[in-house]
Short mmCIF file of N, CA and C and ligand atoms in Angstrom, two decimals:
data_model
loop_
_atom_site.label_atom_id
_atom_site.label_comp_id
_atom_site.label_asym_id
_atom_site.label_seq_id
_atom_site.Cartn_x
_atom_site.Cartn_y
_atom_site.Cartn_z
N UNK A 1 131.92 97.71 -11.65
CA UNK A 1 131.90 96.40 -11.02
C UNK A 1 131.21 96.48 -9.65
N UNK A 2 130.32 95.53 -9.37
CA UNK A 2 129.60 95.52 -8.10
C UNK A 2 130.47 94.90 -7.01
N UNK A 3 130.14 95.22 -5.76
CA UNK A 3 130.89 94.61 -4.65
C UNK A 3 130.57 93.13 -4.52
N UNK A 4 129.52 92.64 -5.23
CA UNK A 4 129.17 91.22 -5.19
C UNK A 4 129.75 90.44 -6.37
N UNK A 5 130.52 91.10 -7.20
CA UNK A 5 131.07 90.44 -8.37
C UNK A 5 131.88 89.20 -7.97
N UNK A 6 131.44 88.02 -8.43
CA UNK A 6 132.09 86.73 -8.15
C UNK A 6 132.12 86.34 -6.67
N UNK A 7 131.33 87.03 -5.85
CA UNK A 7 131.20 86.60 -4.46
C UNK A 7 130.25 85.40 -4.42
N UNK A 8 130.53 84.45 -3.51
CA UNK A 8 129.68 83.28 -3.36
C UNK A 8 128.75 83.49 -2.17
N UNK A 9 127.46 83.50 -2.46
CA UNK A 9 126.46 83.80 -1.43
C UNK A 9 125.46 82.65 -1.35
N UNK A 10 125.14 82.24 -0.12
CA UNK A 10 124.12 81.22 0.12
C UNK A 10 122.82 81.93 0.49
N UNK A 11 121.75 81.58 -0.21
CA UNK A 11 120.43 82.15 0.10
C UNK A 11 119.51 81.02 0.53
N UNK A 12 118.99 81.09 1.75
CA UNK A 12 118.03 80.08 2.19
C UNK A 12 116.61 80.62 1.99
N UNK A 13 115.67 79.70 1.84
CA UNK A 13 114.30 80.13 1.51
C UNK A 13 114.26 80.75 0.12
N UNK A 14 115.11 80.22 -0.77
CA UNK A 14 115.32 80.85 -2.09
C UNK A 14 114.12 80.72 -3.01
N UNK A 15 113.20 79.79 -2.69
CA UNK A 15 112.03 79.64 -3.56
C UNK A 15 110.91 80.60 -3.18
N UNK A 16 111.06 81.25 -2.06
CA UNK A 16 109.99 82.14 -1.58
C UNK A 16 110.07 83.53 -2.18
N UNK A 17 109.11 84.36 -1.80
CA UNK A 17 108.99 85.70 -2.38
C UNK A 17 110.24 86.55 -2.19
N UNK A 18 110.71 86.65 -0.96
CA UNK A 18 111.87 87.50 -0.68
C UNK A 18 113.14 86.85 -1.23
N UNK A 19 113.26 85.53 -1.05
CA UNK A 19 114.46 84.82 -1.50
C UNK A 19 114.71 84.97 -2.99
N UNK A 20 113.64 84.82 -3.79
CA UNK A 20 113.85 84.88 -5.24
C UNK A 20 114.19 86.28 -5.71
N UNK A 21 113.63 87.31 -5.04
CA UNK A 21 113.97 88.70 -5.40
C UNK A 21 115.43 88.98 -5.07
N UNK A 22 115.85 88.50 -3.90
CA UNK A 22 117.25 88.71 -3.49
C UNK A 22 118.20 87.95 -4.43
N UNK A 23 117.79 86.73 -4.82
CA UNK A 23 118.63 85.94 -5.73
C UNK A 23 118.82 86.69 -7.05
N UNK A 24 117.75 87.27 -7.57
CA UNK A 24 117.83 87.99 -8.84
C UNK A 24 118.76 89.20 -8.70
N UNK A 25 118.60 89.92 -7.62
CA UNK A 25 119.41 91.12 -7.39
C UNK A 25 120.90 90.76 -7.31
N UNK A 26 121.20 89.70 -6.54
CA UNK A 26 122.61 89.32 -6.37
C UNK A 26 123.19 88.73 -7.66
N UNK A 27 122.36 87.98 -8.39
CA UNK A 27 122.83 87.43 -9.67
C UNK A 27 123.13 88.58 -10.63
N UNK A 28 122.25 89.57 -10.66
CA UNK A 28 122.46 90.73 -11.55
C UNK A 28 123.74 91.49 -11.17
N UNK A 29 124.11 91.38 -9.89
CA UNK A 29 125.32 92.07 -9.43
C UNK A 29 126.57 91.18 -9.53
N UNK A 30 126.41 90.01 -10.15
CA UNK A 30 127.59 89.19 -10.45
C UNK A 30 127.93 88.11 -9.45
N UNK A 31 127.05 87.89 -8.45
CA UNK A 31 127.35 86.87 -7.44
C UNK A 31 127.14 85.46 -8.00
N UNK A 32 127.80 84.50 -7.38
CA UNK A 32 127.56 83.08 -7.60
C UNK A 32 126.69 82.62 -6.42
N UNK A 33 125.69 81.80 -6.70
CA UNK A 33 124.68 81.55 -5.67
C UNK A 33 124.45 80.08 -5.36
N UNK A 34 124.32 79.78 -4.06
CA UNK A 34 123.74 78.52 -3.63
C UNK A 34 122.33 78.83 -3.15
N UNK A 35 121.35 78.22 -3.79
CA UNK A 35 119.95 78.46 -3.47
C UNK A 35 119.41 77.26 -2.69
N UNK A 36 119.03 77.51 -1.44
CA UNK A 36 118.60 76.44 -0.54
C UNK A 36 117.12 76.61 -0.24
N UNK A 37 116.39 75.50 -0.28
CA UNK A 37 114.99 75.54 0.15
C UNK A 37 114.55 74.14 0.51
N UNK A 38 113.50 74.07 1.35
CA UNK A 38 112.88 72.78 1.66
C UNK A 38 112.32 72.16 0.40
N UNK A 39 111.83 73.01 -0.49
CA UNK A 39 111.13 72.57 -1.70
C UNK A 39 112.02 72.79 -2.93
N UNK A 40 112.73 71.71 -3.30
CA UNK A 40 113.68 71.83 -4.42
C UNK A 40 112.96 72.11 -5.74
N UNK A 41 111.78 71.50 -5.91
CA UNK A 41 111.02 71.72 -7.16
C UNK A 41 110.71 73.19 -7.36
N UNK A 42 110.44 73.88 -6.27
CA UNK A 42 110.10 75.31 -6.37
C UNK A 42 111.33 76.17 -6.62
N UNK A 43 112.52 75.63 -6.39
CA UNK A 43 113.75 76.39 -6.66
C UNK A 43 114.09 76.35 -8.15
N UNK A 44 113.68 75.26 -8.81
CA UNK A 44 114.08 75.08 -10.22
C UNK A 44 113.65 76.25 -11.12
N UNK A 45 112.40 76.74 -11.03
CA UNK A 45 112.04 77.91 -11.86
C UNK A 45 112.83 79.17 -11.48
N UNK A 46 113.23 79.25 -10.22
CA UNK A 46 114.04 80.41 -9.79
C UNK A 46 115.39 80.35 -10.51
N UNK A 47 115.99 79.16 -10.52
CA UNK A 47 117.28 78.97 -11.20
C UNK A 47 117.14 79.35 -12.68
N UNK A 48 116.05 78.89 -13.29
CA UNK A 48 115.82 79.16 -14.71
C UNK A 48 115.71 80.67 -14.96
N UNK A 49 114.92 81.34 -14.11
CA UNK A 49 114.70 82.79 -14.28
C UNK A 49 116.00 83.59 -14.16
N UNK A 50 116.92 83.09 -13.34
CA UNK A 50 118.17 83.84 -13.13
C UNK A 50 119.02 83.84 -14.39
N UNK A 51 118.89 82.76 -15.19
CA UNK A 51 119.65 82.68 -16.44
C UNK A 51 121.16 82.60 -16.22
N UNK A 52 121.56 82.04 -15.07
CA UNK A 52 123.00 81.92 -14.80
C UNK A 52 123.57 80.67 -15.45
N UNK A 53 124.85 80.72 -15.80
CA UNK A 53 125.54 79.51 -16.28
C UNK A 53 125.57 78.51 -15.12
N UNK A 54 125.68 77.21 -15.48
CA UNK A 54 125.67 76.16 -14.44
C UNK A 54 126.79 76.32 -13.42
N UNK A 55 127.90 76.91 -13.85
CA UNK A 55 129.02 77.04 -12.90
C UNK A 55 128.83 78.22 -11.94
N UNK A 56 127.69 78.92 -12.04
CA UNK A 56 127.45 80.08 -11.17
C UNK A 56 126.31 79.87 -10.19
N UNK A 57 125.64 78.70 -10.27
CA UNK A 57 124.49 78.50 -9.39
C UNK A 57 124.39 77.03 -8.97
N UNK A 58 123.97 76.83 -7.71
CA UNK A 58 123.78 75.50 -7.15
C UNK A 58 122.46 75.51 -6.39
N UNK A 59 121.60 74.54 -6.65
CA UNK A 59 120.33 74.42 -5.92
C UNK A 59 120.41 73.22 -4.99
N UNK A 60 120.03 73.43 -3.74
CA UNK A 60 120.12 72.34 -2.75
C UNK A 60 118.83 72.26 -1.95
N UNK A 61 118.32 71.04 -1.80
CA UNK A 61 117.16 70.84 -0.92
C UNK A 61 117.69 70.64 0.49
N UNK A 62 117.17 71.43 1.44
CA UNK A 62 117.60 71.26 2.83
C UNK A 62 116.61 71.93 3.77
N UNK A 63 116.59 71.40 4.99
CA UNK A 63 115.83 72.01 6.08
C UNK A 63 116.84 72.75 6.95
N UNK A 64 116.74 74.08 7.00
CA UNK A 64 117.75 74.87 7.71
C UNK A 64 117.72 74.64 9.23
N UNK A 65 116.68 73.97 9.73
CA UNK A 65 116.62 73.72 11.17
C UNK A 65 117.37 72.44 11.55
N UNK A 66 117.90 71.74 10.55
CA UNK A 66 118.63 70.48 10.81
C UNK A 66 120.12 70.71 10.57
N UNK A 67 120.89 70.61 11.66
CA UNK A 67 122.31 70.94 11.60
C UNK A 67 123.06 70.16 10.51
N UNK A 68 122.75 68.85 10.40
CA UNK A 68 123.48 68.04 9.40
C UNK A 68 123.17 68.51 7.97
N UNK A 69 121.95 69.03 7.76
CA UNK A 69 121.59 69.51 6.42
C UNK A 69 122.24 70.86 6.13
N UNK A 70 122.40 71.68 7.16
CA UNK A 70 123.13 72.95 6.99
C UNK A 70 124.58 72.64 6.61
N UNK A 71 125.16 71.69 7.34
CA UNK A 71 126.56 71.32 7.05
C UNK A 71 126.68 70.81 5.61
N UNK A 72 125.65 70.06 5.17
CA UNK A 72 125.71 69.49 3.81
C UNK A 72 125.70 70.61 2.75
N UNK A 73 124.85 71.66 2.93
CA UNK A 73 124.86 72.68 1.86
C UNK A 73 126.07 73.59 1.95
N UNK A 74 126.63 73.73 3.14
CA UNK A 74 127.90 74.47 3.25
C UNK A 74 129.00 73.68 2.52
N UNK A 75 129.05 72.36 2.80
CA UNK A 75 130.08 71.52 2.15
C UNK A 75 129.91 71.53 0.62
N UNK A 76 128.65 71.43 0.16
CA UNK A 76 128.40 71.41 -1.29
C UNK A 76 128.81 72.74 -1.93
N UNK A 77 128.57 73.83 -1.20
CA UNK A 77 128.95 75.15 -1.72
C UNK A 77 130.47 75.24 -1.85
N UNK A 78 131.18 74.80 -0.82
CA UNK A 78 132.64 74.87 -0.85
C UNK A 78 133.20 73.95 -1.94
N UNK A 79 132.55 72.79 -2.10
CA UNK A 79 133.00 71.84 -3.12
C UNK A 79 132.83 72.44 -4.52
N UNK A 80 131.69 73.10 -4.74
CA UNK A 80 131.42 73.62 -6.09
C UNK A 80 132.19 74.91 -6.39
N UNK A 81 132.20 75.84 -5.40
CA UNK A 81 132.75 77.16 -5.69
C UNK A 81 134.13 77.40 -5.08
N UNK A 82 134.52 76.55 -4.13
CA UNK A 82 135.84 76.69 -3.51
C UNK A 82 135.92 77.78 -2.46
N UNK A 83 134.80 78.45 -2.20
CA UNK A 83 134.77 79.51 -1.19
C UNK A 83 133.32 79.83 -0.86
N UNK A 84 133.11 80.61 0.19
CA UNK A 84 131.75 80.99 0.59
C UNK A 84 131.89 82.31 1.35
N UNK A 85 131.25 83.34 0.86
CA UNK A 85 131.52 84.67 1.42
C UNK A 85 130.33 85.36 2.07
N UNK A 86 129.14 84.82 1.87
CA UNK A 86 128.00 85.50 2.49
C UNK A 86 126.79 84.59 2.61
N UNK A 87 125.95 84.91 3.59
CA UNK A 87 124.70 84.18 3.80
C UNK A 87 123.54 85.16 3.82
N UNK A 88 122.47 84.81 3.15
CA UNK A 88 121.21 85.52 3.35
C UNK A 88 120.28 84.49 4.00
N UNK A 89 120.28 84.49 5.33
CA UNK A 89 119.55 83.48 6.10
C UNK A 89 118.09 83.90 6.22
N UNK A 90 117.33 83.54 5.22
CA UNK A 90 116.00 84.09 5.02
C UNK A 90 114.89 83.07 5.21
N UNK A 91 115.24 81.76 5.21
CA UNK A 91 114.21 80.72 5.28
C UNK A 91 113.43 80.84 6.57
N UNK A 92 112.15 80.62 6.46
CA UNK A 92 111.35 80.62 7.67
C UNK A 92 109.88 80.74 7.35
N UNK A 93 109.09 80.68 8.40
CA UNK A 93 107.65 80.84 8.24
C UNK A 93 107.16 81.83 9.28
N UNK A 94 106.16 82.56 8.90
CA UNK A 94 105.56 83.50 9.85
C UNK A 94 104.79 82.69 10.88
N UNK A 95 104.83 83.13 12.14
CA UNK A 95 104.04 82.47 13.19
C UNK A 95 102.61 82.97 13.14
N UNK A 96 101.74 82.18 12.53
CA UNK A 96 100.34 82.60 12.43
C UNK A 96 99.54 81.92 13.54
N UNK A 97 98.91 82.72 14.39
CA UNK A 97 98.10 82.13 15.46
C UNK A 97 96.73 82.82 15.47
N UNK A 98 95.79 82.16 16.06
CA UNK A 98 94.44 82.73 16.11
C UNK A 98 94.42 83.94 17.03
N UNK A 99 93.58 84.93 16.68
CA UNK A 99 93.41 86.09 17.56
C UNK A 99 92.74 85.61 18.85
N UNK A 100 93.15 86.18 19.98
CA UNK A 100 92.55 85.76 21.24
C UNK A 100 91.73 86.91 21.81
N UNK A 101 90.65 86.56 22.45
CA UNK A 101 89.82 87.57 23.11
C UNK A 101 90.40 87.85 24.49
N UNK A 102 90.95 89.05 24.68
CA UNK A 102 91.57 89.36 25.97
C UNK A 102 90.70 90.32 26.78
N UNK A 103 89.42 90.44 26.37
CA UNK A 103 88.57 91.42 27.05
C UNK A 103 88.06 90.94 28.40
N UNK A 104 88.04 89.59 28.65
CA UNK A 104 87.48 89.13 29.92
C UNK A 104 88.57 88.77 30.90
N1 NAD B 1 106.96 88.74 3.53
C1 NAD B 1 106.93 89.53 4.60
O1 NAD B 1 106.21 90.55 4.69
C2 NAD B 1 107.84 89.21 5.79
C3 NAD B 1 107.85 90.09 6.87
C4 NAD B 1 108.70 89.81 7.95
C5 NAD B 1 109.48 88.67 7.94
N2 NAD B 1 109.43 87.84 6.88
C6 NAD B 1 110.28 86.64 6.92
O2 NAD B 1 111.12 86.64 5.78
C7 NAD B 1 111.34 85.31 5.36
C8 NAD B 1 110.96 85.13 3.89
O3 NAD B 1 109.64 85.59 3.69
P1 NAD B 1 108.86 85.31 2.34
O4 NAD B 1 107.74 86.26 2.29
O5 NAD B 1 109.80 85.21 1.20
O6 NAD B 1 108.28 83.86 2.69
P2 NAD B 1 107.82 82.68 1.70
O7 NAD B 1 106.87 81.85 2.47
O8 NAD B 1 107.42 83.22 0.36
O9 NAD B 1 109.17 81.86 1.48
C9 NAD B 1 109.80 81.17 2.51
C10 NAD B 1 110.60 80.04 1.87
O10 NAD B 1 111.34 79.42 2.90
C11 NAD B 1 111.26 78.02 2.71
N3 NAD B 1 111.43 77.39 4.01
C12 NAD B 1 110.58 77.43 5.07
N4 NAD B 1 111.10 76.74 6.09
C13 NAD B 1 112.29 76.24 5.66
C14 NAD B 1 113.28 75.44 6.27
N5 NAD B 1 113.14 74.99 7.53
N6 NAD B 1 114.38 75.12 5.55
C15 NAD B 1 114.53 75.56 4.28
N7 NAD B 1 113.62 76.33 3.65
C16 NAD B 1 112.51 76.67 4.34
C17 NAD B 1 109.89 77.76 2.11
O11 NAD B 1 109.85 76.53 1.40
C18 NAD B 1 109.73 78.98 1.20
O12 NAD B 1 110.20 78.72 -0.11
C19 NAD B 1 110.53 84.41 6.28
O13 NAD B 1 111.40 83.97 7.30
C20 NAD B 1 109.49 85.35 6.83
O14 NAD B 1 109.05 84.91 8.09
C21 NAD B 1 108.63 88.07 5.81
#
């Protein structure tokens, strides 16, 4: 039995590269998951790939930078699973900026 067996974990940025790999790993280890992303459509194939029963996974569209939306997915997680034991706070974007010439 894994230490994640029946643990309820929230993963943000779940539709992205790192989020979906982590979701698969935790699902394989028996966790129940709330998958959060700005882009709900992109979460749907992730949910499908996990092959979890409906009572083991919840997909929520939210912007993690908005406090009321964070509260909403926490509330939805507690409502569905009755508990919440871990967060993988992964949502975000890399800060891409133009290279600057610092030679002068
Ligand atoms: N991939 C890397 O090499 C690398 C390196 C260092 C840090 N990181 C960080 O790790 C995290 C995940 O990286 P990744 O490669 O999976 O990125 P990704 O772009 O593949 O996925 C990020 C996901 O986060 C979602 N997202 C962005 N802003 C959001 C918001 N405000 N609310 C909810 N969801 C939001 C996007 O819709 C996307 O699905 C990012 O924060 C990234 O900055 C990645």
